[in-house]
Amino acid sequence: MIEMQDVWKTYPNGTVALQGIDVRIKDGEFVYVVGPSGAGKSTFIKLMYREEKATKGQIVINDFHINRLKERQIPYLRRKIGVVFQDFKLLPKLTVYENVAFAMEVIEESRKKIKPRVMEVLELVRLKHKARSLPDQLSGGEQQRVAIARAIVNRPDLIIADEPTGNLDPETSMDIMQTLLEINRGGTTIVMATHNKEIVNSLRKRVIAIEAGRIVRDEQRGEYGYED
Ligand code: ADP
Ligand code: ADP
């Protein structure tokens, strides 16, 4: 479902962030992306949801040639991909309910469908009782669970997570991982950039290591492999 062929990314200032990435990720896989800071992990992930555009090469996600998408087609890609960030990126003035509902409103789902679906995903992340709260009334782990609810509400085929546990303590991080693993068991592909050695080494999945813009390791049930 995700295929990159000889993908390169050079930023406008001349920084070469990725140099010749070749990778295939099948439907339903769970993949960790690891590597030192500045290696190109975020860039790799940003290319998948067209936050950044590759300078060269081919990227196919489902049947989208995403490097060839016109600006107006990007929303169609985005509704098939849910994104989770390290800093949650919730809208601070909207309630938990509204943050999740917003993701359905932007794709113009009918009002009738929105409420039951939002309550269903809030139940899945165990936050139905916090539907009326504002983000800053929640713990970090709860905020990340809201972000996950928002990411899955439109039933994407793929969840992309950039350091989703980066701001969370170890126990909360494990809780977030259980939520992501449960979503993956439902068939959703997950690609997760992480520096969390404990998680990668205890919840074994495919590991893709990137260093200086190249894939240097790609193993099923791999290890983290770095000391930090
Ligand atoms: P990682 O996520 O592994 O830390 P990044 O993908 O963020 O790595 O960065 C890879 C390289 O690209 C780094 O040298 C970084 O400084 C550079 N980079 C990232 N974003 C930009 C940008 N918007 N403009 C210029 N250089 C960037
Ligand atoms: P239940 O079926 O458990 O009674 P509800 O549908 O009443 O669930 O909603 C549970 C929570 O979600 C309540 O706090 C409710 O006010 C909130 N909620 C439901 N719909 C909306 C909405 N459209 N906008 C804001 N909050 C909502």
PDB file of C-alpha atoms and ligand atoms in Angstrom:
ATOM      1  CA  MET A   1       0.000   0.000   0.000  1.00  0.00           C
ATOM      2  CA  ILE A   2       2.925   2.378   0.543  1.00  0.00           C
ATOM      3  CA  GLU A   3       5.681   2.262  -2.010  1.00  0.00           C
ATOM      4  CA  MET A   4       8.617   4.626  -2.408  1.00  0.00           C
ATOM      5  CA  GLN A   5      11.062   4.303  -5.266  1.00  0.00           C
ATOM      6  CA  ASP A   6      14.308   6.243  -5.305  1.00  0.00           C
ATOM      7  CA  VAL A   7      12.836   9.096  -3.279  1.00  0.00           C
ATOM      8  CA  TRP A   8      14.971  12.171  -2.663  1.00  0.00           C
ATOM      9  CA  LYS A   9      14.219  15.317  -0.688  1.00  0.00           C
ATOM     10  CA  THR A  10      16.281  18.474  -0.824  1.00  0.00           C
ATOM     11  CA  TYR A  11      14.922  21.433   1.164  1.00  0.00           C
ATOM     12  CA  PRO A  12      14.988  24.915  -0.416  1.00  0.00           C
ATOM     13  CA  ASN A  13      18.032  25.845   1.679  1.00  0.00           C
ATOM     14  CA  GLY A  14      19.990  22.992   0.085  1.00  0.00           C
ATOM     15  CA  THR A  15      19.781  20.454   2.923  1.00  0.00           C
ATOM     16  CA  VAL A  16      19.536  16.959   1.475  1.00  0.00           C
ATOM     17  CA  ALA A  17      17.218  15.202   3.939  1.00  0.00           C
ATOM     18  CA  LEU A  18      16.554  11.963   2.025  1.00  0.00           C
ATOM     19  CA  GLN A  19      18.733  10.329  -0.600  1.00  0.00           C
ATOM     20  CA  GLY A  20      17.332   7.408  -2.551  1.00  0.00           C
ATOM     21  CA  ILE A  21      14.682   5.852  -0.296  1.00  0.00           C
ATOM     22  CA  ASP A  22      13.209   2.551  -1.532  1.00  0.00           C
ATOM     23  CA  VAL A  23      10.583   0.944   0.658  1.00  0.00           C
ATOM     24  CA  ARG A  24       7.352  -1.051   0.573  1.00  0.00           C
ATOM     25  CA  ILE A  25       4.924  -1.214   3.447  1.00  0.00           C
ATOM     26  CA  LYS A  26       2.009  -3.623   3.172  1.00  0.00           C
ATOM     27  CA  ASP A  27      -1.560  -3.088   4.341  1.00  0.00           C
ATOM     28  CA  GLY A  28      -1.919  -3.706   8.044  1.00  0.00           C
ATOM     29  CA  GLU A  29       1.773  -3.493   8.956  1.00  0.00           C
ATOM     30  CA  PHE A  30       3.075  -1.721  12.072  1.00  0.00           C
ATOM     31  CA  VAL A  31       6.389  -0.023  11.327  1.00  0.00           C
ATOM     32  CA  TYR A  32       8.746   1.902  13.602  1.00  0.00           C
ATOM     33  CA  VAL A  33      11.005   4.472  11.957  1.00  0.00           C
ATOM     34  CA  VAL A  34      14.147   5.025  14.044  1.00  0.00           C
ATOM     35  CA  GLY A  35      17.464   6.831  13.695  1.00  0.00           C
ATOM     36  CA  PRO A  36      19.489   9.721  15.100  1.00  0.00           C
ATOM     37  CA  SER A  37      18.146  13.286  15.235  1.00  0.00           C
ATOM     38  CA  GLY A  38      18.376  14.924  11.845  1.00  0.00           C
ATOM     39  CA  ALA A  39      18.485  11.554  10.033  1.00  0.00           C
ATOM     40  CA  GLY A  40      15.368  12.289   7.977  1.00  0.00           C
ATOM     41  CA  LYS A  41      12.623  10.440   9.891  1.00  0.00           C
ATOM     42  CA  SER A  42      10.189  13.371   9.992  1.00  0.00           C
ATOM     43  CA  THR A  43      10.845  14.175   6.368  1.00  0.00           C
ATOM     44  CA  PHE A  44      10.158  10.538   5.418  1.00  0.00           C
ATOM     45  CA  ILE A  45       6.850  10.717   7.263  1.00  0.00           C
ATOM     46  CA  LYS A  46       5.893  14.171   5.960  1.00  0.00           C
ATOM     47  CA  LEU A  47       6.248  12.955   2.385  1.00  0.00           C
ATOM     48  CA  MET A  48       3.559  10.332   3.031  1.00  0.00           C
ATOM     49  CA  TYR A  49       0.836  12.860   3.790  1.00  0.00           C
ATOM     50  CA  ARG A  50       2.206  15.487   1.411  1.00  0.00           C
ATOM     51  CA  GLU A  51       3.202  17.917   4.123  1.00  0.00           C
ATOM     52  CA  GLU A  52       6.404  17.985   2.075  1.00  0.00           C
ATOM     53  CA  LYS A  53       6.870  17.086  -1.558  1.00  0.00           C
ATOM     54  CA  ALA A  54       9.660  14.799  -2.772  1.00  0.00           C
ATOM     55  CA  THR A  55      12.250  16.400  -5.030  1.00  0.00           C
ATOM     56  CA  LYS A  56      12.635  13.198  -7.035  1.00  0.00           C
ATOM     57  CA  GLY A  57      11.215   9.678  -7.087  1.00  0.00           C
ATOM     58  CA  GLN A  58       7.854   8.000  -6.907  1.00  0.00           C
ATOM     59  CA  ILE A  59       5.548   7.630  -3.901  1.00  0.00           C
ATOM     60  CA  VAL A  60       2.372   5.580  -4.189  1.00  0.00           C
ATOM     61  CA  ILE A  61      -0.049   5.321  -1.274  1.00  0.00           C
ATOM     62  CA  ASN A  62      -2.997   3.073  -1.988  1.00  0.00           C
ATOM     63  CA  ASP A  63      -3.506   4.091  -5.571  1.00  0.00           C
ATOM     64  CA  PHE A  64      -2.475   7.711  -5.185  1.00  0.00           C
ATOM     65  CA  HIS A  65       0.725   8.806  -6.884  1.00  0.00           C
ATOM     66  CA  ILE A  66       1.070  11.365  -4.167  1.00  0.00           C
ATOM     67  CA  ASN A  67       3.940  13.305  -5.631  1.00  0.00           C
ATOM     68  CA  ARG A  68       1.770  14.033  -8.659  1.00  0.00           C
ATOM     69  CA  LEU A  69      -1.288  15.184  -6.711  1.00  0.00           C
ATOM     70  CA  LYS A  70      -2.636  18.623  -7.478  1.00  0.00           C
ATOM     71  CA  GLU A  71      -3.155  20.875  -4.453  1.00  0.00           C
ATOM     72  CA  ARG A  72      -6.928  20.456  -4.720  1.00  0.00           C
ATOM     73  CA  GLN A  73      -6.579  16.646  -4.552  1.00  0.00           C
ATOM     74  CA  ILE A  74      -4.608  16.685  -1.290  1.00  0.00           C
ATOM     75  CA  PRO A  75      -7.759  16.640   0.905  1.00  0.00           C
ATOM     76  CA  TYR A  76      -8.728  13.306  -0.670  1.00  0.00           C
ATOM     77  CA  LEU A  77      -5.382  11.857   0.355  1.00  0.00           C
ATOM     78  CA  ARG A  78      -5.629  13.327   3.843  1.00  0.00           C
ATOM     79  CA  ARG A  79      -8.978  11.736   4.561  1.00  0.00           C
ATOM     80  CA  LYS A  80      -7.327   8.342   4.039  1.00  0.00           C
ATOM     81  CA  ILE A  81      -4.486   9.178   6.433  1.00  0.00           C
ATOM     82  CA  GLY A  82      -4.654  10.061  10.116  1.00  0.00           C
ATOM     83  CA  VAL A  83      -1.714  11.926  11.632  1.00  0.00           C
ATOM     84  CA  VAL A  84      -0.633  12.006  15.292  1.00  0.00           C
ATOM     85  CA  PHE A  85       2.038  14.432  16.507  1.00  0.00           C
ATOM     86  CA  GLN A  86       4.354  14.633  19.526  1.00  0.00           C
ATOM     87  CA  ASP A  87       2.707  17.873  20.695  1.00  0.00           C
ATOM     88  CA  PHE A  88      -0.884  16.657  20.055  1.00  0.00           C
ATOM     89  CA  LYS A  89      -1.894  19.745  18.036  1.00  0.00           C
ATOM     90  CA  LEU A  90      -5.418  19.935  19.475  1.00  0.00           C
ATOM     91  CA  LEU A  91      -7.459  23.097  18.976  1.00  0.00           C
ATOM     92  CA  PRO A  92      -7.338  24.692  22.457  1.00  0.00           C
ATOM     93  CA  LYS A  93     -10.668  26.519  22.342  1.00  0.00           C
ATOM     94  CA  LEU A  94     -12.666  23.499  21.213  1.00  0.00           C
ATOM     95  CA  THR A  95     -13.881  20.728  23.504  1.00  0.00           C
ATOM     96  CA  VAL A  96     -12.695  17.162  23.162  1.00  0.00           C
ATOM     97  CA  TYR A  97     -15.914  16.350  21.297  1.00  0.00           C
ATOM     98  CA  GLU A  98     -15.494  19.322  18.978  1.00  0.00           C
ATOM     99  CA  ASN A  99     -11.839  18.569  18.247  1.00  0.00           C
ATOM    100  CA  VAL A 100     -12.775  15.111  17.001  1.00  0.00           C
ATOM    101  CA  ALA A 101     -15.973  16.233  15.250  1.00  0.00           C
ATOM    102  CA  PHE A 102     -14.010  18.922  13.412  1.00  0.00           C
ATOM    103  CA  ALA A 103     -12.079  16.273  11.465  1.00  0.00           C
ATOM    104  CA  MET A 104     -15.410  14.957  10.144  1.00  0.00           C
ATOM    105  CA  GLU A 105     -16.799  18.439   9.457  1.00  0.00           C
ATOM    106  CA  VAL A 106     -13.858  19.342   7.220  1.00  0.00           C
ATOM    107  CA  ILE A 107     -14.632  16.390   4.959  1.00  0.00           C
ATOM    108  CA  GLU A 108     -18.287  17.450   4.998  1.00  0.00           C
ATOM    109  CA  GLU A 109     -19.746  14.421   6.714  1.00  0.00           C
ATOM    110  CA  SER A 110     -23.416  14.754   7.534  1.00  0.00           C
ATOM    111  CA  ARG A 111     -24.348  16.003  10.987  1.00  0.00           C
ATOM    112  CA  LYS A 112     -26.296  12.801  11.555  1.00  0.00           C
ATOM    113  CA  LYS A 113     -23.209  10.654  11.092  1.00  0.00           C
ATOM    114  CA  ILE A 114     -20.863  12.843  13.112  1.00  0.00           C
ATOM    115  CA  LYS A 115     -22.264  12.495  16.614  1.00  0.00           C
ATOM    116  CA  PRO A 116     -22.476   8.682  16.832  1.00  0.00           C
ATOM    117  CA  ARG A 117     -19.068   8.250  15.204  1.00  0.00           C
ATOM    118  CA  VAL A 118     -17.379  10.797  17.494  1.00  0.00           C
ATOM    119  CA  MET A 119     -18.866   9.129  20.568  1.00  0.00           C
ATOM    120  CA  GLU A 120     -17.765   5.729  19.244  1.00  0.00           C
ATOM    121  CA  VAL A 121     -14.118   6.759  18.839  1.00  0.00           C
ATOM    122  CA  LEU A 122     -14.114   8.604  22.178  1.00  0.00           C
ATOM    123  CA  GLU A 123     -15.285   5.365  23.728  1.00  0.00           C
ATOM    124  CA  LEU A 124     -12.499   3.455  21.974  1.00  0.00           C
ATOM    125  CA  VAL A 125      -9.891   5.794  23.529  1.00  0.00           C
ATOM    126  CA  ARG A 126     -11.775   5.701  26.861  1.00  0.00           C
ATOM    127  CA  LEU A 127     -12.583   9.421  26.903  1.00  0.00           C
ATOM    128  CA  LYS A 128     -16.338   9.545  26.446  1.00  0.00           C
ATOM    129  CA  HIS A 129     -16.648  11.025  29.935  1.00  0.00           C
ATOM    130  CA  LYS A 130     -14.344  13.904  28.927  1.00  0.00           C
ATOM    131  CA  ALA A 131     -16.297  14.899  25.811  1.00  0.00           C
ATOM    132  CA  ARG A 132     -17.118  18.365  27.207  1.00  0.00           C
ATOM    133  CA  SER A 133     -13.623  19.113  28.570  1.00  0.00           C
ATOM    134  CA  LEU A 134     -11.160  21.482  26.966  1.00  0.00           C
ATOM    135  CA  PRO A 135      -7.723  20.085  26.035  1.00  0.00           C
ATOM    136  CA  ASP A 136      -5.917  21.966  28.832  1.00  0.00           C
ATOM    137  CA  GLN A 137      -8.164  20.255  31.386  1.00  0.00           C
ATOM    138  CA  LEU A 138      -6.702  16.895  30.367  1.00  0.00           C
ATOM    139  CA  SER A 139      -3.446  15.096  31.133  1.00  0.00           C
ATOM    140  CA  GLY A 140      -0.864  14.689  28.376  1.00  0.00           C
ATOM    141  CA  GLY A 141      -1.846  11.064  27.848  1.00  0.00           C
ATOM    142  CA  GLU A 142      -5.519  12.000  27.595  1.00  0.00           C
ATOM    143  CA  GLN A 143      -4.717  14.756  25.103  1.00  0.00           C
ATOM    144  CA  GLN A 144      -2.806  12.273  22.974  1.00  0.00           C
ATOM    145  CA  ARG A 145      -5.778   9.875  23.123  1.00  0.00           C
ATOM    146  CA  VAL A 146      -7.995  12.709  21.826  1.00  0.00           C
ATOM    147  CA  ALA A 147      -5.489  13.255  19.015  1.00  0.00           C
ATOM    148  CA  ILE A 148      -5.646   9.533  18.214  1.00  0.00           C
ATOM    149  CA  ALA A 149      -9.458   9.663  18.215  1.00  0.00           C
ATOM    150  CA  ARG A 150      -9.287  12.565  15.784  1.00  0.00           C
ATOM    151  CA  ALA A 151      -6.822  10.654  13.600  1.00  0.00           C
ATOM    152  CA  ILE A 152      -9.039   7.563  13.316  1.00  0.00           C
ATOM    153  CA  VAL A 153     -12.488   9.149  13.183  1.00  0.00           C
ATOM    154  CA  ASN A 154     -12.655   9.136   9.373  1.00  0.00           C
ATOM    155  CA  ARG A 155     -11.565   5.471   9.260  1.00  0.00           C
ATOM    156  CA  PRO A 156      -8.226   6.048   7.532  1.00  0.00           C
ATOM    157  CA  ASP A 157      -6.260   3.165   6.009  1.00  0.00           C
ATOM    158  CA  LEU A 158      -3.047   4.570   7.449  1.00  0.00           C
ATOM    159  CA  ILE A 159      -2.026   6.263  10.689  1.00  0.00           C
ATOM    160  CA  ILE A 160       1.204   8.223  10.691  1.00  0.00           C
ATOM    161  CA  ALA A 161       2.626   9.098  14.085  1.00  0.00           C
ATOM    162  CA  ASP A 162       5.642  11.353  14.576  1.00  0.00           C
ATOM    163  CA  GLU A 163       7.085  10.731  18.068  1.00  0.00           C
ATOM    164  CA  PRO A 164       3.625  10.193  19.591  1.00  0.00           C
ATOM    165  CA  THR A 165       5.078   9.348  23.021  1.00  0.00           C
ATOM    166  CA  GLY A 166       7.786  12.035  22.960  1.00  0.00           C
ATOM    167  CA  ASN A 167       6.094  14.218  25.587  1.00  0.00           C
ATOM    168  CA  LEU A 168       4.751  11.423  27.787  1.00  0.00           C
ATOM    169  CA  ASP A 169       6.052   9.480  30.782  1.00  0.00           C
ATOM    170  CA  PRO A 170       6.846   5.761  30.337  1.00  0.00           C
ATOM    171  CA  GLU A 171       3.590   4.459  31.772  1.00  0.00           C
ATOM    172  CA  THR A 172       1.454   6.827  29.704  1.00  0.00           C
ATOM    173  CA  SER A 173       3.555   5.997  26.649  1.00  0.00           C
ATOM    174  CA  MET A 174       2.771   2.296  27.062  1.00  0.00           C
ATOM    175  CA  ASP A 175      -0.921   3.151  27.340  1.00  0.00           C
ATOM    176  CA  ILE A 176      -0.776   5.124  24.088  1.00  0.00           C
ATOM    177  CA  MET A 177       1.003   2.187  22.449  1.00  0.00           C
ATOM    178  CA  GLN A 178      -1.747  -0.195  23.552  1.00  0.00           C
ATOM    179  CA  THR A 179      -4.266   2.115  21.887  1.00  0.00           C
ATOM    180  CA  LEU A 180      -2.211   2.228  18.661  1.00  0.00           C
ATOM    181  CA  LEU A 181      -1.748  -1.561  18.689  1.00  0.00           C
ATOM    182  CA  GLU A 182      -5.474  -2.054  19.119  1.00  0.00           C
ATOM    183  CA  ILE A 183      -6.120   0.189  16.105  1.00  0.00           C
ATOM    184  CA  ASN A 184      -3.512  -1.786  14.143  1.00  0.00           C
ATOM    185  CA  ARG A 185      -5.223  -5.059  15.096  1.00  0.00           C
ATOM    186  CA  GLY A 186      -8.306  -3.634  13.421  1.00  0.00           C
ATOM    187  CA  GLY A 187      -6.344  -3.595  10.149  1.00  0.00           C
ATOM    188  CA  THR A 188      -5.077  -0.004  10.022  1.00  0.00           C
ATOM    189  CA  THR A 189      -1.467   0.386   8.874  1.00  0.00           C
ATOM    190  CA  ILE A 190       0.683   2.358  11.332  1.00  0.00           C
ATOM    191  CA  VAL A 191       3.975   4.091  10.611  1.00  0.00           C
ATOM    192  CA  MET A 192       5.529   5.596  13.732  1.00  0.00           C
ATOM    193  CA  ALA A 193       8.755   7.587  14.049  1.00  0.00           C
ATOM    194  CA  THR A 194      10.147   7.194  17.546  1.00  0.00           C
ATOM    195  CA  HIS A 195      13.120   7.606  19.881  1.00  0.00           C
ATOM    196  CA  ASN A 196      11.512   5.346  22.449  1.00  0.00           C
ATOM    197  CA  LYS A 197      13.953   2.470  22.863  1.00  0.00           C
ATOM    198  CA  GLU A 198      11.883   0.709  25.551  1.00  0.00           C
ATOM    199  CA  ILE A 199       8.805   0.593  23.351  1.00  0.00           C
ATOM    200  CA  VAL A 200      10.603  -0.581  20.212  1.00  0.00           C
ATOM    201  CA  ASN A 201      12.466  -3.299  22.122  1.00  0.00           C
ATOM    202  CA  SER A 202       9.464  -4.542  24.084  1.00  0.00           C
ATOM    203  CA  LEU A 203       6.673  -4.317  21.504  1.00  0.00           C
ATOM    204  CA  ARG A 204       8.527  -5.915  18.594  1.00  0.00           C
ATOM    205  CA  LYS A 205       7.487  -4.818  15.121  1.00  0.00           C
ATOM    206  CA  ARG A 206       9.159  -4.018  11.826  1.00  0.00           C
ATOM    207  CA  VAL A 207      11.956  -1.462  12.301  1.00  0.00           C
ATOM    208  CA  ILE A 208      13.219   0.807   9.534  1.00  0.00           C
ATOM    209  CA  ALA A 209      16.368   2.717  10.553  1.00  0.00           C
ATOM    210  CA  ILE A 210      17.283   5.892   8.687  1.00  0.00           C
ATOM    211  CA  GLU A 211      20.690   7.537   8.921  1.00  0.00           C
ATOM    212  CA  ALA A 212      21.775  10.579   6.916  1.00  0.00           C
ATOM    213  CA  GLY A 213      18.787  10.249   4.605  1.00  0.00           C
ATOM    214  CA  ARG A 214      19.197   6.556   3.743  1.00  0.00           C
ATOM    215  CA  ILE A 215      17.596   3.359   5.010  1.00  0.00           C
ATOM    216  CA  VAL A 216      20.404   1.492   6.748  1.00  0.00           C
ATOM    217  CA  ARG A 217      18.342  -1.321   8.315  1.00  0.00           C
ATOM    218  CA  ASP A 218      14.905  -2.843   7.746  1.00  0.00           C
ATOM    219  CA  GLU A 219      14.013  -5.801   9.938  1.00  0.00           C
ATOM    220  CA  GLN A 220      10.870  -7.634  10.963  1.00  0.00           C
ATOM    221  CA  ARG A 221      10.633  -7.732  14.767  1.00  0.00           C
ATOM    222  CA  GLY A 222      13.709  -5.528  14.864  1.00  0.00           C
ATOM    223  CA  GLU A 223      15.444  -3.763  17.725  1.00  0.00           C
ATOM    224  CA  TYR A 224      15.865  -0.062  18.406  1.00  0.00           C
ATOM    225  CA  GLY A 225      19.614  -0.328  17.969  1.00  0.00           C
ATOM    226  CA  TYR A 226      20.772   3.019  19.403  1.00  0.00           C
ATOM    227  CA  GLU A 227      21.854   4.032  22.889  1.00  0.00           C
ATOM    228  CA  ASP A 228      19.716   7.189  23.330  1.00  0.00           C
TER     229      ASP A 228
HETATM  230  P1  ADP B   1      14.633  13.651  12.002  1.00  0.00           P
HETATM  231  O1  ADP B   1      13.144  13.616  12.007  1.00  0.00           O
HETATM  232  O2  ADP B   1      15.254  12.308  11.809  1.00  0.00           O
HETATM  233  O3  ADP B   1      15.212  14.365  13.172  1.00  0.00           O
HETATM  234  P2  ADP B   1      14.297  15.544   9.824  1.00  0.00           P
HETATM  235  O4  ADP B   1      13.586  14.845   8.730  1.00  0.00           O
HETATM  236  O5  ADP B   1      13.535  16.465  10.696  1.00  0.00           O
HETATM  237  O6  ADP B   1      15.087  14.450  10.699  1.00  0.00           O
HETATM  238  O7  ADP B   1      15.500  16.361   9.215  1.00  0.00           O
HETATM  239  C1  ADP B   1      16.417  15.811   8.243  1.00  0.00           C
HETATM  240  C2  ADP B   1      17.352  16.920   7.807  1.00  0.00           C
HETATM  241  O8  ADP B   1      16.618  17.914   7.101  1.00  0.00           O
HETATM  242  C3  ADP B   1      18.032  17.656   8.948  1.00  0.00           C
HETATM  243  O9  ADP B   1      19.311  18.044   8.522  1.00  0.00           O
HETATM  244  C4  ADP B   1      17.152  18.854   9.157  1.00  0.00           C
HETATM  245  O10 ADP B   1      17.879  19.929   9.713  1.00  0.00           O
HETATM  246  C5  ADP B   1      16.718  19.164   7.746  1.00  0.00           C
HETATM  247  N1  ADP B   1      15.395  19.825   7.668  1.00  0.00           N
HETATM  248  C6  ADP B   1      14.235  19.387   8.167  1.00  0.00           C
HETATM  249  N2  ADP B   1      13.235  20.227   7.864  1.00  0.00           N
HETATM  250  C7  ADP B   1      13.790  21.224   7.140  1.00  0.00           C
HETATM  251  C8  ADP B   1      13.278  22.416   6.519  1.00  0.00           C
HETATM  252  N3  ADP B   1      11.981  22.723   6.559  1.00  0.00           N
HETATM  253  N4  ADP B   1      14.154  23.208   5.860  1.00  0.00           N
HETATM  254  C9  ADP B   1      15.468  22.886   5.784  1.00  0.00           C
HETATM  255  N5  ADP B   1      16.014  21.789   6.334  1.00  0.00           N
HETATM  256  C10 ADP B   1      15.189  20.975   7.008  1.00  0.00           C
HETATM  257  P1  ADP B   2     -24.390   9.110  25.965  1.00  0.00           P
HETATM  258  O1  ADP B   2     -24.953   8.299  24.846  1.00  0.00           O
HETATM  259  O2  ADP B   2     -23.311   8.409  26.732  1.00  0.00           O
HETATM  260  O3  ADP B   2     -25.420   9.776  26.834  1.00  0.00           O
HETATM  261  P2  ADP B   2     -24.109  11.642  24.693  1.00  0.00           P
HETATM  262  O4  ADP B   2     -24.438  11.531  23.264  1.00  0.00           O
HETATM  263  O5  ADP B   2     -25.148  12.218  25.577  1.00  0.00           O
HETATM  264  O6  ADP B   2     -23.585  10.254  25.236  1.00  0.00           O
HETATM  265  O7  ADP B   2     -22.810  12.528  24.829  1.00  0.00           O
HETATM  266  C1  ADP B   2     -21.853  12.327  25.832  1.00  0.00           C
HETATM  267  C2  ADP B   2     -21.052  13.570  25.968  1.00  0.00           C
HETATM  268  O8  ADP B   2     -20.707  14.138  24.714  1.00  0.00           O
HETATM  269  C3  ADP B   2     -21.839  14.615  26.716  1.00  0.00           C
HETATM  270  O9  ADP B   2     -20.950  15.340  27.524  1.00  0.00           O
HETATM  271  C4  ADP B   2     -22.391  15.420  25.574  1.00  0.00           C
HETATM  272  O10 ADP B   2     -22.761  16.704  25.964  1.00  0.00           O
HETATM  273  C5  ADP B   2     -21.218  15.453  24.624  1.00  0.00           C
HETATM  274  N1  ADP B   2     -21.733  15.741  23.288  1.00  0.00           N
HETATM  275  C6  ADP B   2     -22.545  14.962  22.556  1.00  0.00           C
HETATM  276  N2  ADP B   2     -22.848  15.551  21.405  1.00  0.00           N
HETATM  277  C7  ADP B   2     -22.200  16.749  21.401  1.00  0.00           C
HETATM  278  C8  ADP B   2     -22.141  17.850  20.470  1.00  0.00           C
HETATM  279  N3  ADP B   2     -22.791  17.849  19.310  1.00  0.00           N
HETATM  280  N4  ADP B   2     -21.364  18.914  20.797  1.00  0.00           N
HETATM  281  C9  ADP B   2     -20.691  18.941  21.960  1.00  0.00           C
HETATM  282  N5  ADP B   2     -20.727  17.945  22.885  1.00  0.00           N
HETATM  283  C10 ADP B   2     -21.487  16.862  22.599  1.00  0.00           C
END
